Amino acid sequence: MSLLHRFLRLFIVKSRAEVFLITFGLALGATQRGATYVQTYPGWLGWIMFGCCCAAVFMAGAKMLQAVDLERERDGLS
C-alpha cells in the first residue's frame, strides 16, 4: 500500500461515531459564525442567518449519517 493511499484513508469516515465528532466540530464553527452574524446584523436578520448556519450543520450531519449507513449496507456489514 502506497504512502499516499494510506494518507488518503485518514479522510474516509467509517463509523457513526466519527460522523458525530465531525458534526460536533461543524456545529461549534457554525454557532461561532452565527454569533458573529447576530452581532454584525442586529435584529431579526442576524437571528435568521444564525438559524441558517445551524440548519446547514443539521443537514450535513444527516447526510453523512445516511452515507455511512448506505456504505455499511452496501458492504453487507449490517
PDB file of N, CA and C in Angstrom, residues 2-76:
ATOM      1  N   SER A   2       0.617   2.110  -0.917  1.00  0.00           N
ATOM      2  CA  SER A   2       1.471   3.282  -1.029  1.00  0.00           C
ATOM      3  C   SER A   2       1.215   4.261   0.119  1.00  0.00           C
ATOM      4  N   LEU A   3       2.168   5.110   0.332  1.00  0.00           N
ATOM      5  CA  LEU A   3       2.074   6.094   1.398  1.00  0.00           C
ATOM      6  C   LEU A   3       0.927   7.065   1.137  1.00  0.00           C
ATOM      7  N   LEU A   4       0.726   7.451  -0.121  1.00  0.00           N
ATOM      8  CA  LEU A   4      -0.366   8.363  -0.458  1.00  0.00           C
ATOM      9  C   LEU A   4      -1.721   7.719  -0.170  1.00  0.00           C
ATOM     10  N   HIS A   5      -1.866   6.449  -0.511  1.00  0.00           N
ATOM     11  CA  HIS A   5      -3.123   5.747  -0.256  1.00  0.00           C
ATOM     12  C   HIS A   5      -3.403   5.653   1.245  1.00  0.00           C
ATOM     13  N   ARG A   6      -2.393   5.364   2.027  1.00  0.00           N
ATOM     14  CA  ARG A   6      -2.562   5.294   3.481  1.00  0.00           C
ATOM     15  C   ARG A   6      -2.928   6.658   4.051  1.00  0.00           C
ATOM     16  N   PHE A   7      -2.349   7.714   3.509  1.00  0.00           N
ATOM     17  CA  PHE A   7      -2.659   9.064   3.956  1.00  0.00           C
ATOM     18  C   PHE A   7      -4.104   9.433   3.615  1.00  0.00           C
ATOM     19  N   LEU A   8      -4.552   9.080   2.420  1.00  0.00           N
ATOM     20  CA  LEU A   8      -5.905   9.419   1.999  1.00  0.00           C
ATOM     21  C   LEU A   8      -6.964   8.641   2.778  1.00  0.00           C
ATOM     22  N   ARG A   9      -6.624   7.475   3.299  1.00  0.00           N
ATOM     23  CA  ARG A   9      -7.569   6.702   4.104  1.00  0.00           C
ATOM     24  C   ARG A   9      -7.929   7.407   5.403  1.00  0.00           C
ATOM     25  N   LEU A  10      -7.089   8.334   5.850  1.00  0.00           N
ATOM     26  CA  LEU A  10      -7.390   9.094   7.062  1.00  0.00           C
ATOM     27  C   LEU A  10      -8.626   9.970   6.901  1.00  0.00           C
ATOM     28  N   PHE A  11      -8.959  10.318   5.664  1.00  0.00           N
ATOM     29  CA  PHE A  11     -10.056  11.243   5.400  1.00  0.00           C
ATOM     30  C   PHE A  11     -11.345  10.532   5.021  1.00  0.00           C
ATOM     31  N   ILE A  12     -11.422   9.233   5.235  1.00  0.00           N
ATOM     32  CA  ILE A  12     -12.628   8.468   4.956  1.00  0.00           C
ATOM     33  C   ILE A  12     -13.359   8.243   6.273  1.00  0.00           C
ATOM     34  N   VAL A  13     -14.615   8.653   6.310  1.00  0.00           N
ATOM     35  CA  VAL A  13     -15.434   8.492   7.509  1.00  0.00           C
ATOM     36  C   VAL A  13     -16.004   7.083   7.483  1.00  0.00           C
ATOM     37  N   LYS A  14     -15.705   6.299   8.520  1.00  0.00           N
ATOM     38  CA  LYS A  14     -16.071   4.891   8.516  1.00  0.00           C
ATOM     39  C   LYS A  14     -17.159   4.535   9.508  1.00  0.00           C
ATOM     40  N   SER A  15     -17.400   5.337  10.530  1.00  0.00           N
ATOM     41  CA  SER A  15     -18.365   4.948  11.557  1.00  0.00           C
ATOM     42  C   SER A  15     -19.246   6.141  11.936  1.00  0.00           C
ATOM     43  N   ARG A  16     -20.347   5.800  12.604  1.00  0.00           N
ATOM     44  CA  ARG A  16     -21.269   6.835  13.063  1.00  0.00           C
ATOM     45  C   ARG A  16     -20.614   7.725  14.116  1.00  0.00           C
ATOM     46  N   ALA A  17     -19.736   7.164  14.932  1.00  0.00           N
ATOM     47  CA  ALA A  17     -19.057   7.953  15.956  1.00  0.00           C
ATOM     48  C   ALA A  17     -18.204   9.044  15.308  1.00  0.00           C
ATOM     49  N   GLU A  18     -17.532   8.714  14.224  1.00  0.00           N
ATOM     50  CA  GLU A  18     -16.743   9.719  13.518  1.00  0.00           C
ATOM     51  C   GLU A  18     -17.638  10.810  12.950  1.00  0.00           C
ATOM     52  N   VAL A  19     -18.821  10.423  12.461  1.00  0.00           N
ATOM     53  CA  VAL A  19     -19.768  11.411  11.934  1.00  0.00           C
ATOM     54  C   VAL A  19     -20.203  12.359  13.047  1.00  0.00           C
ATOM     55  N   PHE A  20     -20.474  11.818  14.238  1.00  0.00           N
ATOM     56  CA  PHE A  20     -20.893  12.677  15.343  1.00  0.00           C
ATOM     57  C   PHE A  20     -19.782  13.630  15.760  1.00  0.00           C
ATOM     58  N   LEU A  21     -18.546  13.181  15.736  1.00  0.00           N
ATOM     59  CA  LEU A  21     -17.430  14.069  16.078  1.00  0.00           C
ATOM     60  C   LEU A  21     -17.257  15.172  15.036  1.00  0.00           C
ATOM     61  N   ILE A  22     -17.390  14.811  13.779  1.00  0.00           N
ATOM     62  CA  ILE A  22     -17.285  15.810  12.708  1.00  0.00           C
ATOM     63  C   ILE A  22     -18.419  16.824  12.817  1.00  0.00           C
ATOM     64  N   THR A  23     -19.634  16.330  13.069  1.00  0.00           N
ATOM     65  CA  THR A  23     -20.791  17.206  13.197  1.00  0.00           C
ATOM     66  C   THR A  23     -20.628  18.147  14.394  1.00  0.00           C
ATOM     67  N   PHE A  24     -20.057  17.647  15.492  1.00  0.00           N
ATOM     68  CA  PHE A  24     -19.812  18.495  16.655  1.00  0.00           C
ATOM     69  C   PHE A  24     -18.859  19.634  16.291  1.00  0.00           C
ATOM     70  N   GLY A  25     -17.788  19.315  15.576  1.00  0.00           N
ATOM     71  CA  GLY A  25     -16.851  20.350  15.161  1.00  0.00           C
ATOM     72  C   GLY A  25     -17.495  21.368  14.233  1.00  0.00           C
ATOM     73  N   LEU A  26     -18.310  20.883  13.301  1.00  0.00           N
ATOM     74  CA  LEU A  26     -19.015  21.799  12.401  1.00  0.00           C
ATOM     75  C   LEU A  26     -19.993  22.682  13.179  1.00  0.00           C
ATOM     76  N   ALA A  27     -20.656  22.101  14.172  1.00  0.00           N
ATOM     77  CA  ALA A  27     -21.620  22.868  14.961  1.00  0.00           C
ATOM     78  C   ALA A  27     -20.936  23.970  15.761  1.00  0.00           C
ATOM     79  N   LEU A  28     -19.761  23.682  16.314  1.00  0.00           N
ATOM     80  CA  LEU A  28     -19.033  24.723  17.039  1.00  0.00           C
ATOM     81  C   LEU A  28     -18.694  25.899  16.120  1.00  0.00           C
ATOM     82  N   GLY A  29     -18.215  25.585  14.938  1.00  0.00           N
ATOM     83  CA  GLY A  29     -17.889  26.643  13.991  1.00  0.00           C
ATOM     84  C   GLY A  29     -19.112  27.402  13.523  1.00  0.00           C
ATOM     85  N   ALA A  30     -20.219  26.684  13.316  1.00  0.00           N
ATOM     86  CA  ALA A  30     -21.436  27.333  12.847  1.00  0.00           C
ATOM     87  C   ALA A  30     -22.029  28.260  13.895  1.00  0.00           C
ATOM     88  N   THR A  31     -22.002  27.841  15.149  1.00  0.00           N
ATOM     89  CA  THR A  31     -22.541  28.723  16.185  1.00  0.00           C
ATOM     90  C   THR A  31     -21.660  29.953  16.387  1.00  0.00           C
ATOM     91  N   GLN A  32     -20.360  29.788  16.218  1.00  0.00           N
ATOM     92  CA  GLN A  32     -19.468  30.947  16.294  1.00  0.00           C
ATOM     93  C   GLN A  32     -19.756  31.914  15.148  1.00  0.00           C
ATOM     94  N   ARG A  33     -19.927  31.357  13.951  1.00  0.00           N
ATOM     95  CA  ARG A  33     -20.259  32.200  12.797  1.00  0.00           C
ATOM     96  C   ARG A  33     -21.613  32.859  12.998  1.00  0.00           C
ATOM     97  N   GLY A  34     -22.577  32.102  13.522  1.00  0.00           N
ATOM     98  CA  GLY A  34     -23.904  32.664  13.771  1.00  0.00           C
ATOM     99  C   GLY A  34     -23.868  33.777  14.802  1.00  0.00           C
ATOM    100  N   ALA A  35     -23.058  33.612  15.846  1.00  0.00           N
ATOM    101  CA  ALA A  35     -22.931  34.676  16.852  1.00  0.00           C
ATOM    102  C   ALA A  35     -22.341  35.942  16.229  1.00  0.00           C
ATOM    103  N   THR A  36     -21.419  35.751  15.317  1.00  0.00           N
ATOM    104  CA  THR A  36     -20.851  36.912  14.616  1.00  0.00           C
ATOM    105  C   THR A  36     -21.916  37.604  13.780  1.00  0.00           C
ATOM    106  N   TYR A  37     -22.769  36.803  13.117  1.00  0.00           N
ATOM    107  CA  TYR A  37     -23.862  37.392  12.326  1.00  0.00           C
ATOM    108  C   TYR A  37     -24.831  38.167  13.214  1.00  0.00           C
ATOM    109  N   VAL A  38     -25.133  37.647  14.410  1.00  0.00           N
ATOM    110  CA  VAL A  38     -26.055  38.332  15.321  1.00  0.00           C
ATOM    111  C   VAL A  38     -25.467  39.672  15.759  1.00  0.00           C
ATOM    112  N   GLN A  39     -24.153  39.729  15.958  1.00  0.00           N
ATOM    113  CA  GLN A  39     -23.523  40.991  16.342  1.00  0.00           C
ATOM    114  C   GLN A  39     -23.429  41.952  15.161  1.00  0.00           C
ATOM    115  N   THR A  40     -23.138  41.418  13.985  1.00  0.00           N
ATOM    116  CA  THR A  40     -22.970  42.270  12.809  1.00  0.00           C
ATOM    117  C   THR A  40     -24.299  42.801  12.294  1.00  0.00           C
ATOM    118  N   TYR A  41     -25.318  41.943  12.280  1.00  0.00           N
ATOM    119  CA  TYR A  41     -26.646  42.309  11.789  1.00  0.00           C
ATOM    120  C   TYR A  41     -27.643  42.203  12.944  1.00  0.00           C
ATOM    121  N   PRO A  42     -27.745  43.235  13.773  1.00  0.00           N
ATOM    122  CA  PRO A  42     -28.665  43.150  14.914  1.00  0.00           C
ATOM    123  C   PRO A  42     -30.116  43.068  14.428  1.00  0.00           C
ATOM    124  N   GLY A  43     -30.901  42.380  15.232  1.00  0.00           N
ATOM    125  CA  GLY A  43     -32.316  42.242  14.870  1.00  0.00           C
ATOM    126  C   GLY A  43     -32.602  40.880  14.267  1.00  0.00           C
ATOM    127  N   TRP A  44     -33.714  40.815  13.567  1.00  0.00           N
ATOM    128  CA  TRP A  44     -34.182  39.535  13.049  1.00  0.00           C
ATOM    129  C   TRP A  44     -33.281  38.967  11.960  1.00  0.00           C
ATOM    130  N   LEU A  45     -32.613  39.808  11.185  1.00  0.00           N
ATOM    131  CA  LEU A  45     -31.757  39.308  10.104  1.00  0.00           C
ATOM    132  C   LEU A  45     -30.579  38.497  10.655  1.00  0.00           C
ATOM    133  N   GLY A  46     -29.975  38.976  11.724  1.00  0.00           N
ATOM    134  CA  GLY A  46     -28.877  38.238  12.334  1.00  0.00           C
ATOM    135  C   GLY A  46     -29.326  36.884  12.864  1.00  0.00           C
ATOM    136  N   TRP A  47     -30.518  36.835  13.475  1.00  0.00           N
ATOM    137  CA  TRP A  47     -31.024  35.568  14.008  1.00  0.00           C
ATOM    138  C   TRP A  47     -31.423  34.609  12.887  1.00  0.00           C
ATOM    139  N   ILE A  48     -31.918  35.141  11.792  1.00  0.00           N
ATOM    140  CA  ILE A  48     -32.229  34.284  10.633  1.00  0.00           C
ATOM    141  C   ILE A  48     -30.941  33.656  10.097  1.00  0.00           C
ATOM    142  N   MET A  49     -29.886  34.439   9.986  1.00  0.00           N
ATOM    143  CA  MET A  49     -28.617  33.912   9.491  1.00  0.00           C
ATOM    144  C   MET A  49     -28.018  32.921  10.480  1.00  0.00           C
ATOM    145  N   PHE A  50     -28.185  33.161  11.782  1.00  0.00           N
ATOM    146  CA  PHE A  50     -27.750  32.212  12.806  1.00  0.00           C
ATOM    147  C   PHE A  50     -28.474  30.881  12.616  1.00  0.00           C
ATOM    148  N   GLY A  51     -29.763  30.939  12.411  1.00  0.00           N
ATOM    149  CA  GLY A  51     -30.544  29.726  12.184  1.00  0.00           C
ATOM    150  C   GLY A  51     -30.127  28.988  10.922  1.00  0.00           C
ATOM    151  N   CYS A  52     -29.797  29.732   9.884  1.00  0.00           N
ATOM    152  CA  CYS A  52     -29.340  29.096   8.638  1.00  0.00           C
ATOM    153  C   CYS A  52     -28.013  28.365   8.846  1.00  0.00           C
ATOM    154  N   CYS A  53     -27.124  28.947   9.620  1.00  0.00           N
ATOM    155  CA  CYS A  53     -25.846  28.289   9.923  1.00  0.00           C
ATOM    156  C   CYS A  53     -26.078  26.963  10.639  1.00  0.00           C
ATOM    157  N   CYS A  54     -26.961  26.981  11.629  1.00  0.00           N
ATOM    158  CA  CYS A  54     -27.243  25.759  12.392  1.00  0.00           C
ATOM    159  C   CYS A  54     -27.963  24.731  11.533  1.00  0.00           C
ATOM    160  N   ALA A  55     -28.899  25.170  10.702  1.00  0.00           N
ATOM    161  CA  ALA A  55     -29.634  24.247   9.840  1.00  0.00           C
ATOM    162  C   ALA A  55     -28.702  23.560   8.843  1.00  0.00           C
ATOM    163  N   ALA A  56     -27.715  24.282   8.351  1.00  0.00           N
ATOM    164  CA  ALA A  56     -26.764  23.684   7.413  1.00  0.00           C
ATOM    165  C   ALA A  56     -25.981  22.552   8.068  1.00  0.00           C
ATOM    166  N   VAL A  57     -25.631  22.717   9.340  1.00  0.00           N
ATOM    167  CA  VAL A  57     -24.913  21.663  10.058  1.00  0.00           C
ATOM    168  C   VAL A  57     -25.810  20.449  10.243  1.00  0.00           C
ATOM    169  N   PHE A  58     -27.077  20.669  10.602  1.00  0.00           N
ATOM    170  CA  PHE A  58     -28.004  19.551  10.770  1.00  0.00           C
ATOM    171  C   PHE A  58     -28.164  18.773   9.470  1.00  0.00           C
ATOM    172  N   MET A  59     -28.281  19.477   8.360  1.00  0.00           N
ATOM    173  CA  MET A  59     -28.438  18.799   7.069  1.00  0.00           C
ATOM    174  C   MET A  59     -27.178  18.034   6.689  1.00  0.00           C
ATOM    175  N   ALA A  60     -26.016  18.617   6.930  1.00  0.00           N
ATOM    176  CA  ALA A  60     -24.763  17.936   6.609  1.00  0.00           C
ATOM    177  C   ALA A  60     -24.577  16.697   7.478  1.00  0.00           C
ATOM    178  N   GLY A  61     -24.897  16.807   8.755  1.00  0.00           N
ATOM    179  CA  GLY A  61     -24.775  15.666   9.657  1.00  0.00           C
ATOM    180  C   GLY A  61     -25.707  14.533   9.264  1.00  0.00           C
ATOM    181  N   ALA A  62     -26.943  14.868   8.913  1.00  0.00           N
ATOM    182  CA  ALA A  62     -27.900  13.847   8.491  1.00  0.00           C
ATOM    183  C   ALA A  62     -27.440  13.160   7.210  1.00  0.00           C
ATOM    184  N   LYS A  63     -26.904  13.921   6.298  1.00  0.00           N
ATOM    185  CA  LYS A  63     -26.430  13.342   5.034  1.00  0.00           C
ATOM    186  C   LYS A  63     -25.223  12.430   5.266  1.00  0.00           C
ATOM    187  N   MET A  64     -24.324  12.823   6.157  1.00  0.00           N
ATOM    188  CA  MET A  64     -23.169  11.974   6.462  1.00  0.00           C
ATOM    189  C   MET A  64     -23.600  10.682   7.147  1.00  0.00           C
ATOM    190  N   LEU A  65     -24.556  10.767   8.078  1.00  0.00           N
ATOM    191  CA  LEU A  65     -25.067   9.560   8.729  1.00  0.00           C
ATOM    192  C   LEU A  65     -25.713   8.626   7.723  1.00  0.00           C
ATOM    193  N   GLN A  66     -26.472   9.201   6.801  1.00  0.00           N
ATOM    194  CA  GLN A  66     -27.113   8.397   5.769  1.00  0.00           C
ATOM    195  C   GLN A  66     -26.068   7.739   4.875  1.00  0.00           C
ATOM    196  N   ALA A  67     -25.023   8.450   4.546  1.00  0.00           N
ATOM    197  CA  ALA A  67     -23.987   7.896   3.685  1.00  0.00           C
ATOM    198  C   ALA A  67     -23.242   6.750   4.369  1.00  0.00           C
ATOM    199  N   VAL A  68     -22.971   6.889   5.664  1.00  0.00           N
ATOM    200  CA  VAL A  68     -22.292   5.819   6.392  1.00  0.00           C
ATOM    201  C   VAL A  68     -23.179   4.575   6.454  1.00  0.00           C
ATOM    202  N   ASP A  69     -24.486   4.776   6.701  1.00  0.00           N
ATOM    203  CA  ASP A  69     -25.402   3.640   6.745  1.00  0.00           C
ATOM    204  C   ASP A  69     -25.504   2.953   5.388  1.00  0.00           C
ATOM    205  N   LEU A  70     -25.593   3.734   4.321  1.00  0.00           N
ATOM    206  CA  LEU A  70     -25.673   3.152   2.984  1.00  0.00           C
ATOM    207  C   LEU A  70     -24.397   2.397   2.624  1.00  0.00           C
ATOM    208  N   GLU A  71     -23.265   2.939   3.021  1.00  0.00           N
ATOM    209  CA  GLU A  71     -21.988   2.269   2.750  1.00  0.00           C
ATOM    210  C   GLU A  71     -21.899   0.945   3.512  1.00  0.00           C
ATOM    211  N   ARG A  72     -22.380   0.946   4.749  1.00  0.00           N
ATOM    212  CA  ARG A  72     -22.366  -0.261   5.551  1.00  0.00           C
ATOM    213  C   ARG A  72     -23.297  -1.322   4.950  1.00  0.00           C
ATOM    214  N   GLU A  73     -24.471  -0.888   4.465  1.00  0.00           N
ATOM    215  CA  GLU A  73     -25.389  -1.835   3.815  1.00  0.00           C
ATOM    216  C   GLU A  73     -24.788  -2.376   2.513  1.00  0.00           C
ATOM    217  N   ARG A  74     -24.117  -1.517   1.770  1.00  0.00           N
ATOM    218  CA  ARG A  74     -23.516  -1.939   0.502  1.00  0.00           C
ATOM    219  C   ARG A  74     -22.446  -2.989   0.735  1.00  0.00           C
ATOM    220  N   ASP A  75     -21.689  -2.836   1.818  1.00  0.00           N
ATOM    221  CA  ASP A  75     -20.632  -3.784   2.124  1.00  0.00           C
ATOM    222  C   ASP A  75     -21.150  -5.020   2.840  1.00  0.00           C
ATOM    223  N   GLY A  76     -22.438  -5.035   3.208  1.00  0.00           N
ATOM    224  CA  GLY A  76     -23.035  -6.179   3.864  1.00  0.00           C
ATOM    225  C   GLY A  76     -22.643  -6.322   5.309  1.00  0.00           C
TER     226      GLY A  76
END
